[in-house]
Amino acid sequence: IIGRLTIIYASIISITLVSIIITPSYYFKLSSFLNRPTFSHFVNFSRQSTSIFLQRVEANATRNSIYFLGDSLIQGLNTSRIHDNAINLGIGHDRTDDVRKRIKSYVNINSAKLVIFSVGVNDLRNTTPEKTIDRYKQLIEENIQLRKIALHAVLPVNSSILGDEIVKNIKSFNLQLKSLTSKYPNIN
């Protein structure tokens, strides 16, 4: 009987895990029912495990690689089509401070040929363009030793989905980012 109960329990757990992977909204409903962490906890766990995985990927980087760091726009980018030695270090939902924190764990980044930062839209959903630029300045100052840095402008978003305020913030941020790049000789 104990063996059968173990098999039934394992089956229930497997079905639940598959449901969580397939439908995140199911996770939220289940977590509410079981008084467990919410969907945001699931997202944070996913970001943490992705970050650990990317540390292993980066540790195997070759000299003169091109690093792509950023949010989901980078994470979903097929960087190998851009360059053979490209390394995709994008994590969905990341903000500028998240990139700042995790870049410290990349052991080979100083031998990169180019580091491309594409982050900021998630910051702008919750803060001003000025605060986001301040975070970018910190990111640059902490990594100025890198040979070459490229900053990618934040892409426009659909105002009917995210609202007019973020569209205005993105335009303002991109102008300030362009001005920021002119202050550093190794940044484009």
PDB file of C-alpha atoms in Angstrom:
ATOM      1  CA  ILE A   1       0.000   0.000   0.000  1.00  0.00           C
ATOM      2  CA  ILE A   2       2.810   2.441   0.850  1.00  0.00           C
ATOM      3  CA  GLY A   3       4.411   1.809  -2.534  1.00  0.00           C
ATOM      4  CA  ARG A   4       1.142   2.565  -4.339  1.00  0.00           C
ATOM      5  CA  LEU A   5       0.620   5.755  -2.320  1.00  0.00           C
ATOM      6  CA  THR A   6       4.150   6.876  -3.201  1.00  0.00           C
ATOM      7  CA  ILE A   7       3.459   6.311  -6.891  1.00  0.00           C
ATOM      8  CA  ILE A   8       0.139   8.178  -6.684  1.00  0.00           C
ATOM      9  CA  TYR A   9       1.771  11.069  -4.789  1.00  0.00           C
ATOM     10  CA  ALA A  10       4.642  11.237  -7.324  1.00  0.00           C
ATOM     11  CA  SER A  11       2.094  11.255 -10.173  1.00  0.00           C
ATOM     12  CA  ILE A  12       0.175  14.139  -8.601  1.00  0.00           C
ATOM     13  CA  ILE A  13       3.395  16.118  -8.176  1.00  0.00           C
ATOM     14  CA  SER A  14       4.445  15.414 -11.778  1.00  0.00           C
ATOM     15  CA  ILE A  15       1.067  16.507 -13.151  1.00  0.00           C
ATOM     16  CA  THR A  16       1.174  19.641 -11.005  1.00  0.00           C
ATOM     17  CA  LEU A  17       4.693  20.520 -12.197  1.00  0.00           C
ATOM     18  CA  VAL A  18       3.724  20.008 -15.841  1.00  0.00           C
ATOM     19  CA  SER A  19       0.680  22.216 -15.299  1.00  0.00           C
ATOM     20  CA  ILE A  20       2.852  24.901 -13.726  1.00  0.00           C
ATOM     21  CA  ILE A  21       5.245  24.855 -16.678  1.00  0.00           C
ATOM     22  CA  ILE A  22       2.450  24.898 -19.251  1.00  0.00           C
ATOM     23  CA  THR A  23       0.151  27.422 -17.574  1.00  0.00           C
ATOM     24  CA  PRO A  24       1.675  29.918 -15.128  1.00  0.00           C
ATOM     25  CA  SER A  25      -1.831  31.115 -14.233  1.00  0.00           C
ATOM     26  CA  TYR A  26      -2.468  27.637 -12.847  1.00  0.00           C
ATOM     27  CA  TYR A  27       0.529  28.130 -10.553  1.00  0.00           C
ATOM     28  CA  PHE A  28      -1.020  31.326  -9.228  1.00  0.00           C
ATOM     29  CA  LYS A  29      -4.355  29.586  -8.551  1.00  0.00           C
ATOM     30  CA  LEU A  30      -2.626  26.615  -6.933  1.00  0.00           C
ATOM     31  CA  SER A  31      -0.348  28.819  -4.810  1.00  0.00           C
ATOM     32  CA  SER A  32      -3.341  30.791  -3.542  1.00  0.00           C
ATOM     33  CA  PHE A  33      -5.165  27.598  -2.657  1.00  0.00           C
ATOM     34  CA  LEU A  34      -2.155  26.110  -0.861  1.00  0.00           C
ATOM     35  CA  ASN A  35      -1.203  29.433   0.749  1.00  0.00           C
ATOM     36  CA  ARG A  36       2.175  29.278  -1.006  1.00  0.00           C
ATOM     37  CA  PRO A  37       4.229  31.949  -2.795  1.00  0.00           C
ATOM     38  CA  THR A  38       2.596  33.825  -5.660  1.00  0.00           C
ATOM     39  CA  PHE A  39       3.472  33.861  -9.349  1.00  0.00           C
ATOM     40  CA  SER A  40       6.067  36.606  -8.777  1.00  0.00           C
ATOM     41  CA  HIS A  41       7.984  34.159  -6.561  1.00  0.00           C
ATOM     42  CA  PHE A  42       7.930  31.680  -9.436  1.00  0.00           C
ATOM     43  CA  VAL A  43       9.273  34.373 -11.803  1.00  0.00           C
ATOM     44  CA  ASN A  44      12.026  35.307  -9.329  1.00  0.00           C
ATOM     45  CA  PHE A  45      13.036  31.664  -8.967  1.00  0.00           C
ATOM     46  CA  SER A  46      13.167  31.350 -12.750  1.00  0.00           C
ATOM     47  CA  ARG A  47      15.368  34.479 -13.005  1.00  0.00           C
ATOM     48  CA  GLN A  48      17.713  33.174 -10.319  1.00  0.00           C
ATOM     49  CA  SER A  49      18.148  29.786 -11.970  1.00  0.00           C
ATOM     50  CA  THR A  50      18.658  31.448 -15.358  1.00  0.00           C
ATOM     51  CA  SER A  51      21.286  33.715 -13.808  1.00  0.00           C
ATOM     52  CA  ILE A  52      23.172  30.725 -12.400  1.00  0.00           C
ATOM     53  CA  PHE A  53      22.994  28.968 -15.775  1.00  0.00           C
ATOM     54  CA  LEU A  54      24.323  32.076 -17.548  1.00  0.00           C
ATOM     55  CA  GLN A  55      27.271  32.234 -15.138  1.00  0.00           C
ATOM     56  CA  ARG A  56      28.276  28.761 -16.343  1.00  0.00           C
ATOM     57  CA  VAL A  57      27.819  29.778 -19.983  1.00  0.00           C
ATOM     58  CA  GLU A  58      29.898  32.911 -19.501  1.00  0.00           C
ATOM     59  CA  ALA A  59      32.666  31.012 -17.675  1.00  0.00           C
ATOM     60  CA  ASN A  60      33.226  29.077 -20.921  1.00  0.00           C
ATOM     61  CA  ALA A  61      33.385  32.170 -23.117  1.00  0.00           C
ATOM     62  CA  THR A  62      36.298  32.497 -25.489  1.00  0.00           C
ATOM     63  CA  ARG A  63      38.466  35.588 -25.795  1.00  0.00           C
ATOM     64  CA  ASN A  64      37.009  38.316 -27.987  1.00  0.00           C
ATOM     65  CA  SER A  65      33.431  37.169 -27.520  1.00  0.00           C
ATOM     66  CA  ILE A  66      30.573  39.615 -27.892  1.00  0.00           C
ATOM     67  CA  TYR A  67      28.378  39.805 -24.806  1.00  0.00           C
ATOM     68  CA  PHE A  68      24.688  40.714 -24.987  1.00  0.00           C
ATOM     69  CA  LEU A  69      23.314  41.694 -21.573  1.00  0.00           C
ATOM     70  CA  GLY A  70      19.772  42.818 -20.915  1.00  0.00           C
ATOM     71  CA  ASP A  71      16.160  41.897 -20.402  1.00  0.00           C
ATOM     72  CA  SER A  72      13.736  39.664 -22.304  1.00  0.00           C
ATOM     73  CA  LEU A  73      14.454  41.434 -25.602  1.00  0.00           C
ATOM     74  CA  ILE A  74      18.011  40.131 -25.402  1.00  0.00           C
ATOM     75  CA  GLN A  75      16.980  36.786 -23.923  1.00  0.00           C
ATOM     76  CA  GLY A  76      14.812  36.108 -26.965  1.00  0.00           C
ATOM     77  CA  LEU A  77      17.453  37.251 -29.452  1.00  0.00           C
ATOM     78  CA  ASN A  78      19.265  34.656 -31.551  1.00  0.00           C
ATOM     79  CA  THR A  79      22.693  36.205 -30.984  1.00  0.00           C
ATOM     80  CA  SER A  80      24.524  33.423 -32.830  1.00  0.00           C
ATOM     81  CA  ARG A  81      22.988  34.774 -36.052  1.00  0.00           C
ATOM     82  CA  ILE A  82      24.594  38.145 -35.317  1.00  0.00           C
ATOM     83  CA  HIS A  83      28.095  36.865 -34.563  1.00  0.00           C
ATOM     84  CA  ASP A  84      29.696  33.433 -34.117  1.00  0.00           C
ATOM     85  CA  ASN A  85      31.247  34.394 -30.773  1.00  0.00           C
ATOM     86  CA  ALA A  86      28.126  36.036 -29.370  1.00  0.00           C
ATOM     87  CA  ILE A  87      26.959  35.140 -25.872  1.00  0.00           C
ATOM     88  CA  ASN A  88      23.357  35.783 -24.900  1.00  0.00           C
ATOM     89  CA  LEU A  89      23.164  36.839 -21.246  1.00  0.00           C
ATOM     90  CA  GLY A  90      19.628  38.231 -21.308  1.00  0.00           C
ATOM     91  CA  ILE A  91      17.118  37.536 -18.547  1.00  0.00           C
ATOM     92  CA  GLY A  92      13.461  38.453 -18.845  1.00  0.00           C
ATOM     93  CA  HIS A  93      12.115  41.043 -16.392  1.00  0.00           C
ATOM     94  CA  ASP A  94      15.637  42.335 -15.658  1.00  0.00           C
ATOM     95  CA  ARG A  95      16.153  45.963 -14.785  1.00  0.00           C
ATOM     96  CA  THR A  96      19.344  47.984 -14.924  1.00  0.00           C
ATOM     97  CA  ASP A  97      20.203  47.212 -11.288  1.00  0.00           C
ATOM     98  CA  ASP A  98      19.748  43.487 -11.929  1.00  0.00           C
ATOM     99  CA  VAL A  99      22.266  43.619 -14.790  1.00  0.00           C
ATOM    100  CA  ARG A 100      24.616  45.662 -12.575  1.00  0.00           C
ATOM    101  CA  LYS A 101      24.490  43.021  -9.860  1.00  0.00           C
ATOM    102  CA  ARG A 102      24.950  39.966 -12.023  1.00  0.00           C
ATOM    103  CA  ILE A 103      27.676  41.350 -14.271  1.00  0.00           C
ATOM    104  CA  LYS A 104      30.025  41.085 -11.281  1.00  0.00           C
ATOM    105  CA  SER A 105      29.760  37.285 -11.428  1.00  0.00           C
ATOM    106  CA  TYR A 106      30.984  37.073 -15.029  1.00  0.00           C
ATOM    107  CA  VAL A 107      34.624  36.019 -14.798  1.00  0.00           C
ATOM    108  CA  ASN A 108      35.614  36.459 -18.474  1.00  0.00           C
ATOM    109  CA  ILE A 109      33.838  39.709 -19.297  1.00  0.00           C
ATOM    110  CA  ASN A 110      37.058  41.742 -19.300  1.00  0.00           C
ATOM    111  CA  SER A 111      38.306  39.741 -22.294  1.00  0.00           C
ATOM    112  CA  ALA A 112      35.148  40.488 -24.301  1.00  0.00           C
ATOM    113  CA  LYS A 113      35.576  42.258 -27.609  1.00  0.00           C
ATOM    114  CA  LEU A 114      32.291  44.122 -27.092  1.00  0.00           C
ATOM    115  CA  VAL A 115      29.615  44.268 -24.388  1.00  0.00           C
ATOM    116  CA  ILE A 116      26.148  45.337 -25.509  1.00  0.00           C
ATOM    117  CA  PHE A 117      23.674  46.539 -22.899  1.00  0.00           C
ATOM    118  CA  SER A 118      19.993  46.533 -23.790  1.00  0.00           C
ATOM    119  CA  VAL A 119      17.983  47.141 -20.658  1.00  0.00           C
ATOM    120  CA  GLY A 120      15.709  49.828 -19.277  1.00  0.00           C
ATOM    121  CA  VAL A 121      12.128  49.229 -20.351  1.00  0.00           C
ATOM    122  CA  ASN A 122      11.332  47.384 -17.112  1.00  0.00           C
ATOM    123  CA  ASP A 123      12.873  50.268 -15.131  1.00  0.00           C
ATOM    124  CA  LEU A 124      10.758  52.800 -17.005  1.00  0.00           C
ATOM    125  CA  ARG A 125       7.559  50.980 -16.107  1.00  0.00           C
ATOM    126  CA  ASN A 126       8.153  51.866 -12.457  1.00  0.00           C
ATOM    127  CA  THR A 127      10.458  54.869 -12.331  1.00  0.00           C
ATOM    128  CA  THR A 128      11.485  58.043 -14.146  1.00  0.00           C
ATOM    129  CA  PRO A 129      13.872  58.286 -17.094  1.00  0.00           C
ATOM    130  CA  GLU A 130      16.247  60.328 -14.892  1.00  0.00           C
ATOM    131  CA  LYS A 131      16.506  57.572 -12.271  1.00  0.00           C
ATOM    132  CA  THR A 132      17.020  54.983 -14.985  1.00  0.00           C
ATOM    133  CA  ILE A 133      19.813  57.090 -16.524  1.00  0.00           C
ATOM    134  CA  ASP A 134      21.416  57.343 -13.070  1.00  0.00           C
ATOM    135  CA  ARG A 135      21.376  53.548 -12.876  1.00  0.00           C
ATOM    136  CA  TYR A 136      22.945  53.356 -16.340  1.00  0.00           C
ATOM    137  CA  LYS A 137      25.675  55.745 -15.197  1.00  0.00           C
ATOM    138  CA  GLN A 138      26.429  53.433 -12.289  1.00  0.00           C
ATOM    139  CA  LEU A 139      26.502  50.463 -14.656  1.00  0.00           C
ATOM    140  CA  ILE A 140      28.953  52.264 -16.935  1.00  0.00           C
ATOM    141  CA  GLU A 141      31.176  53.571 -14.138  1.00  0.00           C
ATOM    142  CA  GLU A 142      31.440  50.112 -12.592  1.00  0.00           C
ATOM    143  CA  ASN A 143      32.357  48.579 -15.960  1.00  0.00           C
ATOM    144  CA  ILE A 144      34.347  51.337 -17.647  1.00  0.00           C
ATOM    145  CA  GLN A 145      37.363  49.010 -17.817  1.00  0.00           C
ATOM    146  CA  LEU A 146      35.671  47.012 -20.575  1.00  0.00           C
ATOM    147  CA  ARG A 147      37.266  47.501 -23.991  1.00  0.00           C
ATOM    148  CA  LYS A 148      34.137  48.498 -25.852  1.00  0.00           C
ATOM    149  CA  ILE A 149      30.567  49.046 -24.704  1.00  0.00           C
ATOM    150  CA  ALA A 150      27.455  49.600 -26.796  1.00  0.00           C
ATOM    151  CA  LEU A 151      24.242  50.908 -25.262  1.00  0.00           C
ATOM    152  CA  HIS A 152      21.059  49.976 -27.077  1.00  0.00           C
ATOM    153  CA  ALA A 153      18.132  52.385 -26.961  1.00  0.00           C
ATOM    154  CA  VAL A 154      14.905  51.167 -25.407  1.00  0.00           C
ATOM    155  CA  LEU A 155      12.539  50.113 -28.155  1.00  0.00           C
ATOM    156  CA  PRO A 156       9.107  51.769 -28.393  1.00  0.00           C
ATOM    157  CA  VAL A 157       6.098  50.013 -26.902  1.00  0.00           C
ATOM    158  CA  ASN A 158       2.416  49.948 -27.746  1.00  0.00           C
ATOM    159  CA  SER A 159       0.777  52.769 -25.787  1.00  0.00           C
ATOM    160  CA  SER A 160      -2.623  51.052 -25.920  1.00  0.00           C
ATOM    161  CA  ILE A 161      -1.143  48.219 -23.848  1.00  0.00           C
ATOM    162  CA  LEU A 162       1.272  49.995 -21.496  1.00  0.00           C
ATOM    163  CA  GLY A 163      -0.076  53.536 -21.590  1.00  0.00           C
ATOM    164  CA  ASP A 164       1.069  56.917 -22.898  1.00  0.00           C
ATOM    165  CA  GLU A 165       3.293  57.673 -19.894  1.00  0.00           C
ATOM    166  CA  ILE A 166       5.807  54.926 -20.652  1.00  0.00           C
ATOM    167  CA  VAL A 167       5.974  55.969 -24.309  1.00  0.00           C
ATOM    168  CA  LYS A 168       6.878  59.490 -23.187  1.00  0.00           C
ATOM    169  CA  ASN A 169       9.401  58.083 -20.683  1.00  0.00           C
ATOM    170  CA  ILE A 170      11.065  55.938 -23.335  1.00  0.00           C
ATOM    171  CA  LYS A 171      11.505  58.912 -25.678  1.00  0.00           C
ATOM    172  CA  SER A 172      13.004  60.995 -22.878  1.00  0.00           C
ATOM    173  CA  PHE A 173      15.247  58.145 -21.729  1.00  0.00           C
ATOM    174  CA  ASN A 174      16.586  57.479 -25.232  1.00  0.00           C
ATOM    175  CA  LEU A 175      17.543  61.142 -25.684  1.00  0.00           C
ATOM    176  CA  GLN A 176      19.363  61.129 -22.358  1.00  0.00           C
ATOM    177  CA  LEU A 177      21.061  57.815 -23.198  1.00  0.00           C
ATOM    178  CA  LYS A 178      22.359  59.247 -26.470  1.00  0.00           C
ATOM    179  CA  SER A 179      23.810  62.200 -24.576  1.00  0.00           C
ATOM    180  CA  LEU A 180      25.373  59.846 -22.023  1.00  0.00           C
ATOM    181  CA  THR A 181      27.239  57.859 -24.672  1.00  0.00           C
ATOM    182  CA  SER A 182      29.096  60.970 -25.843  1.00  0.00           C
ATOM    183  CA  LYS A 183      30.773  61.336 -22.431  1.00  0.00           C
ATOM    184  CA  TYR A 184      32.758  58.096 -22.676  1.00  0.00           C
ATOM    185  CA  PRO A 185      35.301  57.274 -25.402  1.00  0.00           C
ATOM    186  CA  ASN A 186      34.728  53.494 -25.356  1.00  0.00           C
ATOM    187  CA  ILE A 187      30.922  53.655 -25.550  1.00  0.00           C
ATOM    188  CA  ASN A 188      28.661  53.798 -28.596  1.00  0.00           C
TER     189      ASN A 188
END
